[in-house]
mmCIF file of C-alpha atoms in Angstrom:
data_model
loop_
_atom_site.group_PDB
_atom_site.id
_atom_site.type_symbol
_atom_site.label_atom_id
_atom_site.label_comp_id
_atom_site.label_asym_id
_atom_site.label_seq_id
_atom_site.Cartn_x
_atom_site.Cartn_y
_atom_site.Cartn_z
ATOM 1 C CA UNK E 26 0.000 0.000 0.000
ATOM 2 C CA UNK E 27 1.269 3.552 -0.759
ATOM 3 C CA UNK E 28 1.057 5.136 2.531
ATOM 4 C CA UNK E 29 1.279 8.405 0.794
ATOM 5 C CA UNK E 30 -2.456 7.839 -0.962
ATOM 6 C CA UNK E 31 -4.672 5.877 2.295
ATOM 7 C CA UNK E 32 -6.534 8.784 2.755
ATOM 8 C CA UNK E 33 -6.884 9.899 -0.995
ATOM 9 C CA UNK E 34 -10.900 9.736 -1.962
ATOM 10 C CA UNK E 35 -12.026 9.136 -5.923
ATOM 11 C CA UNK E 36 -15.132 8.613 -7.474
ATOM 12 C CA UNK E 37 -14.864 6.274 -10.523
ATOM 13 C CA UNK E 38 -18.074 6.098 -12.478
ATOM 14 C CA UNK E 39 -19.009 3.167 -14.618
ATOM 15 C CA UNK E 40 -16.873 1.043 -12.368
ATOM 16 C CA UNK E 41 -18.651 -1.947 -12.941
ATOM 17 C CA UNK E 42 -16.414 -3.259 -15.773
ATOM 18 C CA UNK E 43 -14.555 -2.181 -18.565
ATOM 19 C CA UNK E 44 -12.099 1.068 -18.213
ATOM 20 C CA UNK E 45 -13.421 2.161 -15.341
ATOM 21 C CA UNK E 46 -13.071 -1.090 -13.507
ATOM 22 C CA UNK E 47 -9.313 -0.933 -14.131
ATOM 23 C CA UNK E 48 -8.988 2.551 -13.479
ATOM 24 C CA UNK E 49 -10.856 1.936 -10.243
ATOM 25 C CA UNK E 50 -8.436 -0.878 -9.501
ATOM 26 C CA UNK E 51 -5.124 0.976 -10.009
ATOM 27 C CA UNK E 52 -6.475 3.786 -7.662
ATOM 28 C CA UNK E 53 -7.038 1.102 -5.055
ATOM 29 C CA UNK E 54 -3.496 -0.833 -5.365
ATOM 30 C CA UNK E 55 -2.486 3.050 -4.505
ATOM 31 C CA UNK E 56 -4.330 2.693 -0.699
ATOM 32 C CA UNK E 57 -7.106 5.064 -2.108
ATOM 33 C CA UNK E 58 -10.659 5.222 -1.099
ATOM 34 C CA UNK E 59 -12.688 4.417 -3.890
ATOM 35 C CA UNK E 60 -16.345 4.858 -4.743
ATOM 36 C CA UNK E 61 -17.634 2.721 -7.277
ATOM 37 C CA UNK E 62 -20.511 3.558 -9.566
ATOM 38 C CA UNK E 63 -22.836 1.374 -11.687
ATOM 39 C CA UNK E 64 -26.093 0.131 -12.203
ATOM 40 C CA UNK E 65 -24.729 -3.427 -12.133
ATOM 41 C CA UNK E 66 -25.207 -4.937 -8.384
ATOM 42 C CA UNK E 67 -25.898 -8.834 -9.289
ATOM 43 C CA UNK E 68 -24.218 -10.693 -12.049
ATOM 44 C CA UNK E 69 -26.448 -11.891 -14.876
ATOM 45 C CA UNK E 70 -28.030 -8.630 -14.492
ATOM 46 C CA UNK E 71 -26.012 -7.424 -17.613
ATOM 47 C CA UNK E 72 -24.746 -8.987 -20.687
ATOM 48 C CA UNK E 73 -21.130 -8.974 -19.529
ATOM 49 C CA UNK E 74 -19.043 -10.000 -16.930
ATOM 50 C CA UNK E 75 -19.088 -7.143 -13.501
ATOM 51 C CA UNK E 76 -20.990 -5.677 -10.426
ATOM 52 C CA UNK E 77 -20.058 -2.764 -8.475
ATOM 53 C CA UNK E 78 -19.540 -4.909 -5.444
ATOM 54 C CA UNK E 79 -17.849 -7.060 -7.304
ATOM 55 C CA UNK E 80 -14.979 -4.244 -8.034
ATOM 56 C CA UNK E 81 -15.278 -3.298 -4.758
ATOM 57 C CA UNK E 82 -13.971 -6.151 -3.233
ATOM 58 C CA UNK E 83 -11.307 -6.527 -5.652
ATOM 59 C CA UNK E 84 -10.119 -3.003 -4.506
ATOM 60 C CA UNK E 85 -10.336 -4.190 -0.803
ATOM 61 C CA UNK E 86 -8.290 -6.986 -1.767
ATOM 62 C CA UNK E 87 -5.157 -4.799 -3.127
ATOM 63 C CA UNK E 88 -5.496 -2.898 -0.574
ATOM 64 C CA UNK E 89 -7.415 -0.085 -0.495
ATOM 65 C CA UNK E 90 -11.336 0.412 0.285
ATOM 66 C CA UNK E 91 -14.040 -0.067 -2.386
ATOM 67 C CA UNK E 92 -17.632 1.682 -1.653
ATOM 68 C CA UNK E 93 -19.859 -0.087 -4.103
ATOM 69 C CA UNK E 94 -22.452 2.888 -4.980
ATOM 70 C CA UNK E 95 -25.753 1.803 -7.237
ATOM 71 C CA UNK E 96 -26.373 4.874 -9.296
ATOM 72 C CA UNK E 97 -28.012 5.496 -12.585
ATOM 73 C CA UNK E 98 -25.960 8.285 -13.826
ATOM 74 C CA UNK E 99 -28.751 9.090 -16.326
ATOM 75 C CA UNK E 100 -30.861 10.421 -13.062
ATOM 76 C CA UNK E 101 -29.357 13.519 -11.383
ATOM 77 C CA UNK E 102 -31.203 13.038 -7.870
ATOM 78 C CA UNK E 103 -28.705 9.504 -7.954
ATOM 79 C CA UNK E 104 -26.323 11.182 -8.850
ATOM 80 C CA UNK E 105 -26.704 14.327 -6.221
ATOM 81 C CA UNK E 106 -26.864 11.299 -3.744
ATOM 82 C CA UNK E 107 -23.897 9.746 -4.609
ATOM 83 C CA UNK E 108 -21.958 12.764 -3.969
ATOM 84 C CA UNK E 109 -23.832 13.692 -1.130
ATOM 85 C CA UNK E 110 -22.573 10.464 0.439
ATOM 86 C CA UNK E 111 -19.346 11.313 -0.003
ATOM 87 C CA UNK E 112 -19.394 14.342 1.223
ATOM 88 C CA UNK E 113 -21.092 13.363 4.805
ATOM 89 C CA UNK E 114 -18.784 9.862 5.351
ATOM 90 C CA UNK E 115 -15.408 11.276 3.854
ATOM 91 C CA UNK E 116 -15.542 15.338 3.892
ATOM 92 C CA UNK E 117 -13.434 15.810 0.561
ATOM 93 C CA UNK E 118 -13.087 14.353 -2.891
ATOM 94 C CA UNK E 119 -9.621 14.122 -4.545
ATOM 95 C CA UNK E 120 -10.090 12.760 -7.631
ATOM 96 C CA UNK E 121 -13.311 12.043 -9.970
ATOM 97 C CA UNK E 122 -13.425 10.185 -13.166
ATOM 98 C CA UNK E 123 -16.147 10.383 -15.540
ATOM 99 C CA UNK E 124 -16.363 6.776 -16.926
ATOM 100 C CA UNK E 125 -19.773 6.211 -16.846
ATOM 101 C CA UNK E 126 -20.620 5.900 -20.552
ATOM 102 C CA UNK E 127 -24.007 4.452 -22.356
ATOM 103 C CA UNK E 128 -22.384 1.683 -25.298
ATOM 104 C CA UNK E 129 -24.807 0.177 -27.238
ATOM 105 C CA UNK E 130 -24.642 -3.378 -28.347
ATOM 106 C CA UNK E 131 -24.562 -2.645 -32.289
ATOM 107 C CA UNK E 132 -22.305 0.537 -31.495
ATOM 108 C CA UNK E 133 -19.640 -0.802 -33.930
ATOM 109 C CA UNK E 134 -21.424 -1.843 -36.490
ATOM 110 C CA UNK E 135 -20.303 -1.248 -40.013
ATOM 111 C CA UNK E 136 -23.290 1.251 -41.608
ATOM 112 C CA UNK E 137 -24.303 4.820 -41.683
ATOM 113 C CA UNK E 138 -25.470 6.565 -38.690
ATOM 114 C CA UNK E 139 -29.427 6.862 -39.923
ATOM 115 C CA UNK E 140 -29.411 2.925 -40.403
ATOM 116 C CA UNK E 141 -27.952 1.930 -36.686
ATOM 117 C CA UNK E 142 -30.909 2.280 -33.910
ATOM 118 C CA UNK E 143 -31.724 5.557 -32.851
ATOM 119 C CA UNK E 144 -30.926 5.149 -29.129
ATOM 120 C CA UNK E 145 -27.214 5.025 -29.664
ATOM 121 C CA UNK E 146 -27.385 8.862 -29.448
ATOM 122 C CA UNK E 147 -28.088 7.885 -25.755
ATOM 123 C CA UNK E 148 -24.177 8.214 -25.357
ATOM 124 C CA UNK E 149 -25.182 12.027 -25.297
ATOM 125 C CA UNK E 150 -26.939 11.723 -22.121
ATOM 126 C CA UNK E 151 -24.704 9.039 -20.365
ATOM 127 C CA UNK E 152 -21.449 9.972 -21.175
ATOM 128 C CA UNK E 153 -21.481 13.678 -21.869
ATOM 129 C CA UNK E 154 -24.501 15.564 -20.232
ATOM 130 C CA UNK E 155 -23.996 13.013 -16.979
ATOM 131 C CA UNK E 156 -20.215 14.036 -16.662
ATOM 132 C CA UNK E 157 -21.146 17.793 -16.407
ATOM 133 C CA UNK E 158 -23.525 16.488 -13.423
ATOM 134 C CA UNK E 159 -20.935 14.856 -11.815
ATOM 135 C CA UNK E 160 -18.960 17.363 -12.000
ATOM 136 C CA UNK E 161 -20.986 19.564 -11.122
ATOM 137 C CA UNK E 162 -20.965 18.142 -7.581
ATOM 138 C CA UNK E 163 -17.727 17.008 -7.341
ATOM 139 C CA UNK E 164 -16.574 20.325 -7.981
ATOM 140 C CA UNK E 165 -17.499 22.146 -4.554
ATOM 141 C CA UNK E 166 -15.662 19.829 -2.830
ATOM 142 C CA UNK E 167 -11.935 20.139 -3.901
ATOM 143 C CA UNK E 168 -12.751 24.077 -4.056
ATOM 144 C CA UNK E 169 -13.475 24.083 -0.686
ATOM 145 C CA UNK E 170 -10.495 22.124 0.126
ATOM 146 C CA UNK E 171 -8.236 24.387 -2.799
ATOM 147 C CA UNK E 172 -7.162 20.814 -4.679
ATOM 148 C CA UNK E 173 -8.407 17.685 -6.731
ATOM 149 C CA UNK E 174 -8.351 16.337 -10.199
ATOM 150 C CA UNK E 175 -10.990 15.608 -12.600
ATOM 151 C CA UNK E 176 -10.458 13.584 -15.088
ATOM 152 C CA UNK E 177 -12.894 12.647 -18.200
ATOM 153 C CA UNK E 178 -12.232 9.252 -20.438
ATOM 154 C CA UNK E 179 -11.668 9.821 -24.099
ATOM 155 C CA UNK E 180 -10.541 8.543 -26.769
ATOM 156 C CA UNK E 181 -8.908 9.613 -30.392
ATOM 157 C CA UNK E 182 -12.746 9.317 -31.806
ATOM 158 C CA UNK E 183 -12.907 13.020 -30.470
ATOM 159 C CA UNK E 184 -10.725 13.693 -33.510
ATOM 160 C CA UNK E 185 -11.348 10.853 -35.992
ATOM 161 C CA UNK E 186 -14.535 9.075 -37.409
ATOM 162 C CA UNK E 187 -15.246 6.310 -35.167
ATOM 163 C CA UNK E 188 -18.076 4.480 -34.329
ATOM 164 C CA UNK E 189 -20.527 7.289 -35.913
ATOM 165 C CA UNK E 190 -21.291 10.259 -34.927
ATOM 166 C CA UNK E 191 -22.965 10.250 -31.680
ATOM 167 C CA UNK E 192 -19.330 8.210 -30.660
ATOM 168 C CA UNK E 193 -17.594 11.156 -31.870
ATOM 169 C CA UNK E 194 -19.686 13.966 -30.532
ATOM 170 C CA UNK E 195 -19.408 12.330 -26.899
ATOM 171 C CA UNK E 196 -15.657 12.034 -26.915
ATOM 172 C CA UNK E 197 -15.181 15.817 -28.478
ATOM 173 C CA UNK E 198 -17.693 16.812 -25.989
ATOM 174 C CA UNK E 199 -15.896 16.027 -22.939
ATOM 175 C CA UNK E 200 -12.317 17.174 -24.081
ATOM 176 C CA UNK E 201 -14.189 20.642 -24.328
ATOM 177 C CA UNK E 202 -15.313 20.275 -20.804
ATOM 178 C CA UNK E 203 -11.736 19.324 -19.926
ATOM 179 C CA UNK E 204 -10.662 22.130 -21.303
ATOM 180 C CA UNK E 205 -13.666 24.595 -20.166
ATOM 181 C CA UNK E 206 -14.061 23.344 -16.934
ATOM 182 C CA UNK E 207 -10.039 24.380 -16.728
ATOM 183 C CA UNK E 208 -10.250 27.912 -17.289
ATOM 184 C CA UNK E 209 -12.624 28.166 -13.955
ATOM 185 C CA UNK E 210 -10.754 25.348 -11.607
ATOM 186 C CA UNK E 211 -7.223 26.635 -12.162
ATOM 187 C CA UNK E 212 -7.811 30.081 -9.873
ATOM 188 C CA UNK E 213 -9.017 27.515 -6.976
ATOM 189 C CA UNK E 214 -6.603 24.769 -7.477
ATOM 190 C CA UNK E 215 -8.261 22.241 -9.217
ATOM 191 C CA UNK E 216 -7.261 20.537 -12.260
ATOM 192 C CA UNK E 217 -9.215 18.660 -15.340
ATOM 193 C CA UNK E 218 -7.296 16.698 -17.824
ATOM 194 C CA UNK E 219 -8.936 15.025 -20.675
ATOM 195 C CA UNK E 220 -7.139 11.467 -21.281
ATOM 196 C CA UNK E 221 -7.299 9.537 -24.886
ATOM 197 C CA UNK E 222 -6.832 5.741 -24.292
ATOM 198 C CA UNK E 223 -6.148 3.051 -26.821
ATOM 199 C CA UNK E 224 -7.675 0.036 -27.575
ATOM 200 C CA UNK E 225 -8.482 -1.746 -24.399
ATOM 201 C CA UNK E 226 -8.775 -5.387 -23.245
ATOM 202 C CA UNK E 227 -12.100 -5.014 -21.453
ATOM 203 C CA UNK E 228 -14.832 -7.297 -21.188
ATOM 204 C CA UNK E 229 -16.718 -5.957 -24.320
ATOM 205 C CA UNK E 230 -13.726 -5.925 -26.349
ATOM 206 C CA UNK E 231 -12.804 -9.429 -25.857
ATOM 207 C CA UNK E 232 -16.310 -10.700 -26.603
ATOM 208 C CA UNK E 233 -15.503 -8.755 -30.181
ATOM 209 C CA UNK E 234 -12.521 -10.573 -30.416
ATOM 210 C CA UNK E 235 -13.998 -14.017 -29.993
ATOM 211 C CA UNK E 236 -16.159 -13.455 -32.525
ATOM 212 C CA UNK E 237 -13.861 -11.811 -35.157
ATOM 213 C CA UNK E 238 -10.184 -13.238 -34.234
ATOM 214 C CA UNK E 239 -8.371 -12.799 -37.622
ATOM 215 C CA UNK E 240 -10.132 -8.941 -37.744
ATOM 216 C CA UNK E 241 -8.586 -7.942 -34.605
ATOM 217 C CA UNK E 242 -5.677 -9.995 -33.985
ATOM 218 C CA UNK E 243 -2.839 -6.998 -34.406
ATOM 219 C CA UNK E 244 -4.831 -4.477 -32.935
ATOM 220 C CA UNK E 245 -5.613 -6.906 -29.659
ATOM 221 C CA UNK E 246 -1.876 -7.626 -29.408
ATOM 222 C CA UNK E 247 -1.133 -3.931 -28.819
ATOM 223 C CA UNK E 248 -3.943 -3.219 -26.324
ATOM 224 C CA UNK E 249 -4.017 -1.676 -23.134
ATOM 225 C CA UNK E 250 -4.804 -3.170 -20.002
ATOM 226 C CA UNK E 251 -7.842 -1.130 -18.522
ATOM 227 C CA UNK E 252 -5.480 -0.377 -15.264
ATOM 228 C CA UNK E 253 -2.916 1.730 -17.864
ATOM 229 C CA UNK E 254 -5.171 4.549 -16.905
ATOM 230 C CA UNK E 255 -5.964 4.507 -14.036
ATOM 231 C CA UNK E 256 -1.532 4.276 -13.020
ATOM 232 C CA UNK E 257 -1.400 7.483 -15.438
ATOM 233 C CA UNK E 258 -4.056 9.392 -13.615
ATOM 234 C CA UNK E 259 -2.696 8.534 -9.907
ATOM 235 C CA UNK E 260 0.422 9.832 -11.865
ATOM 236 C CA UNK E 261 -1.108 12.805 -12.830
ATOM 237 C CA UNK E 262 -2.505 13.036 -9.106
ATOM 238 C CA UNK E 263 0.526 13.059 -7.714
ATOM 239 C CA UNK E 264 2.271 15.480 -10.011
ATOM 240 C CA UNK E 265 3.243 18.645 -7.890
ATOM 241 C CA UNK E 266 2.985 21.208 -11.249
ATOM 242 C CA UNK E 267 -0.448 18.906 -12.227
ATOM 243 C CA UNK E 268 -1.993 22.509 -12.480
ATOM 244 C CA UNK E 269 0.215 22.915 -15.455
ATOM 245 C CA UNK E 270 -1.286 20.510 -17.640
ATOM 246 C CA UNK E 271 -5.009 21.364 -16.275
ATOM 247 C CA UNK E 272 -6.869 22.124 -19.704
ATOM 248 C CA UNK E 273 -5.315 19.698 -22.128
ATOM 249 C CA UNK E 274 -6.279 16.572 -23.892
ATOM 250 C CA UNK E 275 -4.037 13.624 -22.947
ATOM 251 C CA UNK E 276 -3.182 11.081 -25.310
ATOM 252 C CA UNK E 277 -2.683 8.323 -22.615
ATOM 253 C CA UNK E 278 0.351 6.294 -24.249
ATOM 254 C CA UNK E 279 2.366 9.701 -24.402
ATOM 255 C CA UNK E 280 1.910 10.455 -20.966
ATOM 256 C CA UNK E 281 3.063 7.677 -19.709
ATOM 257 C CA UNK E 282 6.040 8.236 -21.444
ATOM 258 C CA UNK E 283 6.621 11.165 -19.348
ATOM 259 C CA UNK E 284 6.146 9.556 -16.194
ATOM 260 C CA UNK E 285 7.808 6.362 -16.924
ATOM 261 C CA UNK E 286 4.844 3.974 -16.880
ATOM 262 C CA UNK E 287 4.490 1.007 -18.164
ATOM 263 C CA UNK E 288 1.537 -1.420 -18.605
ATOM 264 C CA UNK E 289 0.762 -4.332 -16.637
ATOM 265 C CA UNK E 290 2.359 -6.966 -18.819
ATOM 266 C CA UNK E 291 5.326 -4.174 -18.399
ATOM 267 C CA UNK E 292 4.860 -3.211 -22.337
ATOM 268 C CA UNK E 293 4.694 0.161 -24.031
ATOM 269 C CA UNK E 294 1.130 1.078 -25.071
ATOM 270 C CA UNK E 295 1.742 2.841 -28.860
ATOM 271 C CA UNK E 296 0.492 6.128 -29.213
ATOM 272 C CA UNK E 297 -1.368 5.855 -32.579
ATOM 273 C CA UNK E 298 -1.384 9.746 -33.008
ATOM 274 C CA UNK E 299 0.409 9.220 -36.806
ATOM 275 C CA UNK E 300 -2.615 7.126 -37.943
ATOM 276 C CA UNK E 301 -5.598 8.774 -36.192
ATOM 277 C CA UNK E 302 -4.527 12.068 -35.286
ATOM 278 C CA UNK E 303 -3.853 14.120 -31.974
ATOM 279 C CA UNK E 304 -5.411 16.421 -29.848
ATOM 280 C CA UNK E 305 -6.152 19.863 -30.613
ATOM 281 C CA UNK E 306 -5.719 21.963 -27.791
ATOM 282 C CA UNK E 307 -7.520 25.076 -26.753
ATOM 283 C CA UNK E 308 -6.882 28.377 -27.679
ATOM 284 C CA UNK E 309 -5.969 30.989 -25.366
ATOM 285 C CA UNK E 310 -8.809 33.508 -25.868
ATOM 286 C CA UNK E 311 -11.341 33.614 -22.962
ATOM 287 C CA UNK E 312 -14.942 35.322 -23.606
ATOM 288 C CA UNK E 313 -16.771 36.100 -20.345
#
């Protein structure tokens, strides 16, 4: 345990499986307090593999302390709750992660947007409108206590077609909050990084890759473990000039680089900014 991080406090959202499982995870190796979101409490109650308790006692196990936390994040009285609770059992919040993202089933599906079901545009509501309303509570409690980290999931569909359009607009969406959200947390000492990851090995993906083996062999080869980000963002955490970087859009495997991180398996994630583009970061102006 990192005695430096057993009375660090983050709320992971979508923690059930997936990203922010492993983010969840790496936080909790660290000796942090970790609240886990989800709407998954009992398995077979979703499609794949994962409950919030679940994570939670994998956290325990490494070491630090999972709070399992049922919460729709598509319902803001949850979600006030959620952060309510936090704020009565642990009187701060150090670091938030918006995870919590609606995927649908046919979500990469080869076809034009109009022909794919109409409720993938749900990714607008979970995944982009709900991290505003999480952060919207998170936020008055690292004011208050001058210091904290938000942190949004992305990915390089922000910059690139992927997935469709709805895919795209989520991912763009919260870099711009990253980057928005900056301009007012940096006077009061609180960060928000937007981080791209790569292609992970989740739950979802792997169920891909049993189906189509030849089609994603390469690709599955170079994928990152889901706990990659969550070791860059306790990085990021713990970086003393983490104010500095408050605003930009991450690519995940280049950060790393800068902290000396390595996965899991010990590899090198690749950046894959020559194929599908970086980040563009935010101009300076700022209209009141």
């Amino acid at each position: 345990m990192d005695e430096d991080n057993k009375r660090l406090v983050a709320v992971v959202t979508g923690a059930s499986r997936g990203a922010g499982k492993g983010i969840a995870l790496a936080l909790g190796a660290a000796g942090a307090t970790v609240y886990v979101t989800g709407r998954t409490q009992t398995e077979g109650d979703a499609p794949l593999p994962g409950t919030i308790h679940s994570t939670a006692l994998e956290i325990d196990a490494l070491g630090g302390r999972g709070i399992a936390h049922a919460c729709d994040h598509a319902d803001d009285v949850q979600v006030k709750a959620l952060f309510d609770r936090v704020a009565n059992e642990q009187g701060r919040l150090d670091i938030l992660v918006n995870n919590a993202t609606c995927l649908h089933d046919q979500l990469i599906e080869k076809g034009p947007f109009w022909e794919k079901p109409l409720d993938l545009v749900d990714i607008l509501d979970v995944g982009l409108r709900s991290a505003y309303v999480a952060s919207w509570h998170a936020t008055p409690l690292m004011v208050k206590q001058r210091s904290g980290l938000i942190v949004f999931t992305s990915s390089y569909g922000a910059n690139c077609y992927m997935h469709g359009a709805a895919y795209g607009a989520q991912k763009a969406g919260v870099d711009k909050f990253a980057r928005d959200m900056a301009v007012d947390l940096r006077p009061r000492g609180v960060a928000a990084v937007s981080i791209w990851m790569g292609l992970l090995r989740t739950e979802r993906t792997k169920r891909v890759w049993d189906t189509h083996p030849d089609q994603y062999k390469n690709l599955a080869l170079a994928a990152e473990s889901p706990d990659f980000t969550g070791k860059l963002i306790l990085a990021l955490y713990r970086d003393p000039q983490r104010l500095e970087q408050s605003g930009q859009v991450l690519i995940g495997a280049e950060t790393a680089l800068r902290y000396g991180i390595t996965d899991i398996d010990g590899k090198q994630p690749p950046s894959y900014r020559d194929w599908m583009g970086g980040p563009v970061q935010a101009h300076p102006a700022i209209i009141e």
